Amino acid sequence: LALTLTSLFTGIIPLSTVCTEIYFILDAVWRHQYYDSMGYFFCGCVLLISMCALLSTYFCYKRLCAEDHRWWWKSFIDSASAGFWLFMYSVWYLRTKLRLVGFLPVTVYLTYMCMVSIAFGLFCGTIGFMTSFLFTKIIYNFRSYRRQLSKIALFHCGITNNATPEEKKPEDPDCV
């Protein structure tokens, strides 16, 4: 239960970085207003991508430190939960800003916003998973690289795994 709540509430942070832009986009789409802030939209997208990447990497690191090797779906869900919060935001927008009358307009609005929220969640989740995957690949490759370097250094000094204790004393002063 705690994992589900953590992943669910993690999605609030990426959504809050683009909340103002979402408000203006919803105004442009549903209230027929003109949206002309593409520069701010681009900056908001960059912030959204960076927040999804940073949060997923942080939580993946914490899970790996706790020896939880099942980080794959968790890293996706951490960022993808922003789609749920976008849908909640769109329901709030429907209740407070839009004056839709009738069953059909409300159904159309909720259907479109559900599709947009799913796409938004998939986008954020993909960013989160890919950065976590890249992060784990980098740290484990670095770990194996360090292990290979230490084996090379030991081999250079004449120390092997089957050497006797007398043979393990290096004569080279660089091999300490």
PDB file of C-alpha atoms in Angstrom:
ATOM      1  CA  LEU A   1       0.000   0.000   0.000  1.00  0.00           C
ATOM      2  CA  ALA A   2       2.800   2.439   0.796  1.00  0.00           C
ATOM      3  CA  LEU A   3       4.400   1.797  -2.603  1.00  0.00           C
ATOM      4  CA  THR A   4       1.149   2.589  -4.379  1.00  0.00           C
ATOM      5  CA  LEU A   5       0.699   5.824  -2.440  1.00  0.00           C
ATOM      6  CA  THR A   6       4.311   6.832  -3.008  1.00  0.00           C
ATOM      7  CA  SER A   7       4.058   6.207  -6.737  1.00  0.00           C
ATOM      8  CA  LEU A   8       0.692   7.950  -6.912  1.00  0.00           C
ATOM      9  CA  PHE A   9       1.835  11.078  -5.128  1.00  0.00           C
ATOM     10  CA  THR A  10       5.113  11.200  -7.049  1.00  0.00           C
ATOM     11  CA  GLY A  11       3.101  12.129 -10.154  1.00  0.00           C
ATOM     12  CA  ILE A  12       1.988  15.417  -8.607  1.00  0.00           C
ATOM     13  CA  ILE A  13       5.480  16.912  -8.908  1.00  0.00           C
ATOM     14  CA  PRO A  14       5.905  16.621 -12.710  1.00  0.00           C
ATOM     15  CA  LEU A  15       2.342  17.827 -13.248  1.00  0.00           C
ATOM     16  CA  SER A  16       2.872  20.841 -11.004  1.00  0.00           C
ATOM     17  CA  THR A  17       5.762  21.985 -13.201  1.00  0.00           C
ATOM     18  CA  VAL A  18       3.436  22.387 -16.189  1.00  0.00           C
ATOM     19  CA  CYS A  19       0.172  23.181 -14.403  1.00  0.00           C
ATOM     20  CA  THR A  20      -0.032  26.759 -15.661  1.00  0.00           C
ATOM     21  CA  GLU A  21       0.624  25.710 -19.243  1.00  0.00           C
ATOM     22  CA  ILE A  22      -2.047  23.018 -18.986  1.00  0.00           C
ATOM     23  CA  TYR A  23      -4.528  25.637 -17.801  1.00  0.00           C
ATOM     24  CA  PHE A  24      -3.827  27.847 -20.830  1.00  0.00           C
ATOM     25  CA  ILE A  25      -3.957  24.876 -23.214  1.00  0.00           C
ATOM     26  CA  LEU A  26      -7.311  23.760 -21.800  1.00  0.00           C
ATOM     27  CA  ASP A  27      -8.584  27.326 -22.185  1.00  0.00           C
ATOM     28  CA  ALA A  28      -7.447  27.330 -25.799  1.00  0.00           C
ATOM     29  CA  VAL A  29      -9.029  23.984 -26.625  1.00  0.00           C
ATOM     30  CA  TRP A  30     -12.289  24.055 -24.677  1.00  0.00           C
ATOM     31  CA  ARG A  31     -13.074  27.766 -24.325  1.00  0.00           C
ATOM     32  CA  HIS A  32     -11.947  28.788 -27.836  1.00  0.00           C
ATOM     33  CA  GLN A  33      -9.208  31.129 -26.736  1.00  0.00           C
ATOM     34  CA  TYR A  34      -5.983  31.736 -28.609  1.00  0.00           C
ATOM     35  CA  TYR A  35      -2.770  30.123 -27.325  1.00  0.00           C
ATOM     36  CA  ASP A  36       0.364  31.891 -28.506  1.00  0.00           C
ATOM     37  CA  SER A  37       2.971  31.003 -25.888  1.00  0.00           C
ATOM     38  CA  MET A  38       4.883  28.298 -27.698  1.00  0.00           C
ATOM     39  CA  GLY A  39       8.178  29.353 -26.128  1.00  0.00           C
ATOM     40  CA  TYR A  40       6.744  28.859 -22.645  1.00  0.00           C
ATOM     41  CA  PHE A  41       5.260  25.568 -23.807  1.00  0.00           C
ATOM     42  CA  PHE A  42       8.694  24.370 -24.955  1.00  0.00           C
ATOM     43  CA  CYS A  43      10.254  25.401 -21.625  1.00  0.00           C
ATOM     44  CA  GLY A  44       7.452  23.612 -19.786  1.00  0.00           C
ATOM     45  CA  CYS A  45       8.105  20.441 -21.781  1.00  0.00           C
ATOM     46  CA  VAL A  46      11.803  20.605 -20.953  1.00  0.00           C
ATOM     47  CA  LEU A  47      10.957  21.051 -17.261  1.00  0.00           C
ATOM     48  CA  LEU A  48       8.488  18.167 -17.393  1.00  0.00           C
ATOM     49  CA  ILE A  49      11.021  15.829 -18.985  1.00  0.00           C
ATOM     50  CA  SER A  50      13.727  16.796 -16.514  1.00  0.00           C
ATOM     51  CA  MET A  51      11.425  16.370 -13.502  1.00  0.00           C
ATOM     52  CA  CYS A  52      10.266  12.930 -14.670  1.00  0.00           C
ATOM     53  CA  ALA A  53      13.867  11.887 -15.268  1.00  0.00           C
ATOM     54  CA  LEU A  54      15.164  13.172 -11.955  1.00  0.00           C
ATOM     55  CA  LEU A  55      12.340  11.733  -9.861  1.00  0.00           C
ATOM     56  CA  SER A  56      12.551   8.314 -11.474  1.00  0.00           C
ATOM     57  CA  THR A  57      16.311   8.210 -11.115  1.00  0.00           C
ATOM     58  CA  TYR A  58      16.098   9.221  -7.456  1.00  0.00           C
ATOM     59  CA  PHE A  59      13.474   6.628  -6.571  1.00  0.00           C
ATOM     60  CA  CYS A  60      15.267   3.953  -8.600  1.00  0.00           C
ATOM     61  CA  TYR A  61      18.453   4.694  -6.664  1.00  0.00           C
ATOM     62  CA  LYS A  62      16.588   4.442  -3.357  1.00  0.00           C
ATOM     63  CA  ARG A  63      15.052   1.121  -4.416  1.00  0.00           C
ATOM     64  CA  LEU A  64      18.392  -0.273  -5.513  1.00  0.00           C
ATOM     65  CA  CYS A  65      19.944   0.808  -2.197  1.00  0.00           C
ATOM     66  CA  ALA A  66      17.154  -1.111  -0.444  1.00  0.00           C
ATOM     67  CA  GLU A  67      18.059  -4.115  -2.663  1.00  0.00           C
ATOM     68  CA  ASP A  68      14.748  -4.037  -4.493  1.00  0.00           C
ATOM     69  CA  HIS A  69      15.583  -5.399  -7.932  1.00  0.00           C
ATOM     70  CA  ARG A  70      12.025  -5.020  -9.266  1.00  0.00           C
ATOM     71  CA  TRP A  71      12.394  -1.387 -10.260  1.00  0.00           C
ATOM     72  CA  TRP A  72      11.176  -1.722 -13.864  1.00  0.00           C
ATOM     73  CA  TRP A  73       7.450  -1.120 -13.524  1.00  0.00           C
ATOM     74  CA  LYS A  74       7.892   0.999 -10.420  1.00  0.00           C
ATOM     75  CA  SER A  75      10.021   3.498 -12.308  1.00  0.00           C
ATOM     76  CA  PHE A  76       7.381   3.636 -15.032  1.00  0.00           C
ATOM     77  CA  ILE A  77       4.487   4.072 -12.597  1.00  0.00           C
ATOM     78  CA  ASP A  78       6.273   6.785 -10.598  1.00  0.00           C
ATOM     79  CA  SER A  79       6.226   9.127 -13.578  1.00  0.00           C
ATOM     80  CA  ALA A  80       3.119   7.769 -15.316  1.00  0.00           C
ATOM     81  CA  SER A  81       0.957   8.655 -12.322  1.00  0.00           C
ATOM     82  CA  ALA A  82       1.132  12.243 -13.603  1.00  0.00           C
ATOM     83  CA  GLY A  83      -1.499  11.150 -16.137  1.00  0.00           C
ATOM     84  CA  PHE A  84      -3.900  10.323 -13.290  1.00  0.00           C
ATOM     85  CA  TRP A  85      -3.361  13.761 -11.783  1.00  0.00           C
ATOM     86  CA  LEU A  86      -3.902  15.382 -15.183  1.00  0.00           C
ATOM     87  CA  PHE A  87      -7.269  13.657 -15.389  1.00  0.00           C
ATOM     88  CA  MET A  88      -8.130  14.854 -11.866  1.00  0.00           C
ATOM     89  CA  TYR A  89      -7.113  18.363 -12.906  1.00  0.00           C
ATOM     90  CA  SER A  90      -9.334  18.133 -15.984  1.00  0.00           C
ATOM     91  CA  VAL A  91     -12.295  17.068 -13.808  1.00  0.00           C
ATOM     92  CA  TRP A  92     -11.652  20.087 -11.586  1.00  0.00           C
ATOM     93  CA  TYR A  93     -11.463  22.272 -14.708  1.00  0.00           C
ATOM     94  CA  LEU A  94     -14.800  20.848 -15.890  1.00  0.00           C
ATOM     95  CA  ARG A  95     -16.479  21.600 -12.573  1.00  0.00           C
ATOM     96  CA  THR A  96     -15.122  25.119 -12.081  1.00  0.00           C
ATOM     97  CA  LYS A  97     -14.373  26.676 -15.480  1.00  0.00           C
ATOM     98  CA  LEU A  98     -16.524  25.008 -18.109  1.00  0.00           C
ATOM     99  CA  ARG A  99     -20.257  25.455 -18.318  1.00  0.00           C
ATOM    100  CA  LEU A 100     -21.151  22.317 -20.219  1.00  0.00           C
ATOM    101  CA  VAL A 101     -24.827  21.443 -20.182  1.00  0.00           C
ATOM    102  CA  GLY A 102     -26.070  17.953 -20.914  1.00  0.00           C
ATOM    103  CA  PHE A 103     -24.779  14.443 -20.774  1.00  0.00           C
ATOM    104  CA  LEU A 104     -23.197  14.280 -24.223  1.00  0.00           C
ATOM    105  CA  PRO A 105     -20.855  17.328 -23.972  1.00  0.00           C
ATOM    106  CA  VAL A 106     -19.602  16.179 -20.565  1.00  0.00           C
ATOM    107  CA  THR A 107     -19.045  12.651 -21.908  1.00  0.00           C
ATOM    108  CA  VAL A 108     -17.146  13.961 -24.926  1.00  0.00           C
ATOM    109  CA  TYR A 109     -14.997  16.187 -22.707  1.00  0.00           C
ATOM    110  CA  LEU A 110     -14.209  13.398 -20.255  1.00  0.00           C
ATOM    111  CA  THR A 111     -13.471  10.923 -23.058  1.00  0.00           C
ATOM    112  CA  TYR A 112     -11.037  13.282 -24.756  1.00  0.00           C
ATOM    113  CA  MET A 113      -9.375  14.214 -21.486  1.00  0.00           C
ATOM    114  CA  CYS A 114      -9.084  10.538 -20.537  1.00  0.00           C
ATOM    115  CA  MET A 115      -7.276   9.849 -23.819  1.00  0.00           C
ATOM    116  CA  VAL A 116      -5.026  12.882 -23.323  1.00  0.00           C
ATOM    117  CA  SER A 117      -4.299  11.797 -19.742  1.00  0.00           C
ATOM    118  CA  ILE A 118      -3.383   8.277 -20.861  1.00  0.00           C
ATOM    119  CA  ALA A 119      -1.071   9.669 -23.545  1.00  0.00           C
ATOM    120  CA  PHE A 120       0.456  12.091 -21.034  1.00  0.00           C
ATOM    121  CA  GLY A 121       0.968   9.257 -18.546  1.00  0.00           C
ATOM    122  CA  LEU A 122       2.573   7.052 -21.188  1.00  0.00           C
ATOM    123  CA  PHE A 123       4.889   9.889 -22.199  1.00  0.00           C
ATOM    124  CA  CYS A 124       5.962  10.639 -18.623  1.00  0.00           C
ATOM    125  CA  GLY A 125       6.242   6.949 -17.742  1.00  0.00           C
ATOM    126  CA  THR A 126       8.422   6.263 -20.758  1.00  0.00           C
ATOM    127  CA  ILE A 127      10.735   9.117 -19.806  1.00  0.00           C
ATOM    128  CA  GLY A 128      10.927   7.780 -16.245  1.00  0.00           C
ATOM    129  CA  PHE A 129      11.604   4.204 -17.288  1.00  0.00           C
ATOM    130  CA  MET A 130      14.200   5.090 -19.890  1.00  0.00           C
ATOM    131  CA  THR A 131      16.183   7.297 -17.520  1.00  0.00           C
ATOM    132  CA  SER A 132      16.044   4.664 -14.763  1.00  0.00           C
ATOM    133  CA  PHE A 133      17.162   2.011 -17.232  1.00  0.00           C
ATOM    134  CA  LEU A 134      20.025   4.205 -18.422  1.00  0.00           C
ATOM    135  CA  PHE A 135      20.959   4.986 -14.809  1.00  0.00           C
ATOM    136  CA  THR A 136      21.118   1.332 -13.751  1.00  0.00           C
ATOM    137  CA  LYS A 137      23.017   0.409 -16.898  1.00  0.00           C
ATOM    138  CA  ILE A 138      25.592   3.122 -16.215  1.00  0.00           C
ATOM    139  CA  ILE A 139      26.117   2.288 -12.543  1.00  0.00           C
ATOM    140  CA  TYR A 140      26.393  -1.458 -13.137  1.00  0.00           C
ATOM    141  CA  ASN A 141      28.711  -0.994 -16.114  1.00  0.00           C
ATOM    142  CA  PHE A 142      30.884   1.274 -13.988  1.00  0.00           C
ATOM    143  CA  ARG A 143      30.917  -1.366 -11.262  1.00  0.00           C
ATOM    144  CA  SER A 144      32.016  -4.114 -13.666  1.00  0.00           C
ATOM    145  CA  TYR A 145      34.562  -1.731 -15.208  1.00  0.00           C
ATOM    146  CA  ARG A 146      36.112  -1.109 -11.788  1.00  0.00           C
ATOM    147  CA  ARG A 147      36.175  -4.869 -11.123  1.00  0.00           C
ATOM    148  CA  GLN A 148      37.977  -5.463 -14.425  1.00  0.00           C
ATOM    149  CA  LEU A 149      40.488  -2.714 -13.655  1.00  0.00           C
ATOM    150  CA  SER A 150      41.271  -4.247 -10.273  1.00  0.00           C
ATOM    151  CA  LYS A 151      41.779  -7.679 -11.896  1.00  0.00           C
ATOM    152  CA  ILE A 152      44.126  -6.147 -14.459  1.00  0.00           C
ATOM    153  CA  ALA A 153      46.067  -4.359 -11.719  1.00  0.00           C
ATOM    154  CA  LEU A 154      46.378  -7.558  -9.687  1.00  0.00           C
ATOM    155  CA  PHE A 155      47.478  -9.500 -12.757  1.00  0.00           C
ATOM    156  CA  HIS A 156      50.062  -6.827 -13.530  1.00  0.00           C
ATOM    157  CA  CYS A 157      51.483  -7.214 -10.030  1.00  0.00           C
ATOM    158  CA  GLY A 158      51.689 -10.985 -10.430  1.00  0.00           C
ATOM    159  CA  ILE A 159      48.860 -11.802  -8.050  1.00  0.00           C
ATOM    160  CA  THR A 160      46.457 -14.496  -9.226  1.00  0.00           C
ATOM    161  CA  ASN A 161      43.640 -16.308  -7.482  1.00  0.00           C
ATOM    162  CA  ASN A 162      45.570 -19.582  -7.140  1.00  0.00           C
ATOM    163  CA  ALA A 163      48.839 -18.059  -5.883  1.00  0.00           C
ATOM    164  CA  THR A 164      50.302 -19.128  -2.537  1.00  0.00           C
ATOM    165  CA  PRO A 165      50.738 -16.503   0.208  1.00  0.00           C
ATOM    166  CA  GLU A 166      54.463 -16.280  -0.535  1.00  0.00           C
ATOM    167  CA  GLU A 167      53.776 -15.543  -4.203  1.00  0.00           C
ATOM    168  CA  LYS A 168      51.285 -12.792  -3.360  1.00  0.00           C
ATOM    169  CA  LYS A 169      53.998 -10.415  -2.180  1.00  0.00           C
ATOM    170  CA  PRO A 170      54.617  -7.997  -5.050  1.00  0.00           C
ATOM    171  CA  GLU A 171      58.146  -6.854  -5.691  1.00  0.00           C
ATOM    172  CA  ASP A 172      57.131  -3.823  -7.761  1.00  0.00           C
ATOM    173  CA  PRO A 173      56.690  -0.717  -5.513  1.00  0.00           C
ATOM    174  CA  ASP A 174      53.709   0.404  -7.673  1.00  0.00           C
ATOM    175  CA  CYS A 175      51.830  -2.792  -6.759  1.00  0.00           C
ATOM    176  CA  VAL A 176      50.695  -2.016  -3.255  1.00  0.00           C
TER     177      VAL A 176
END
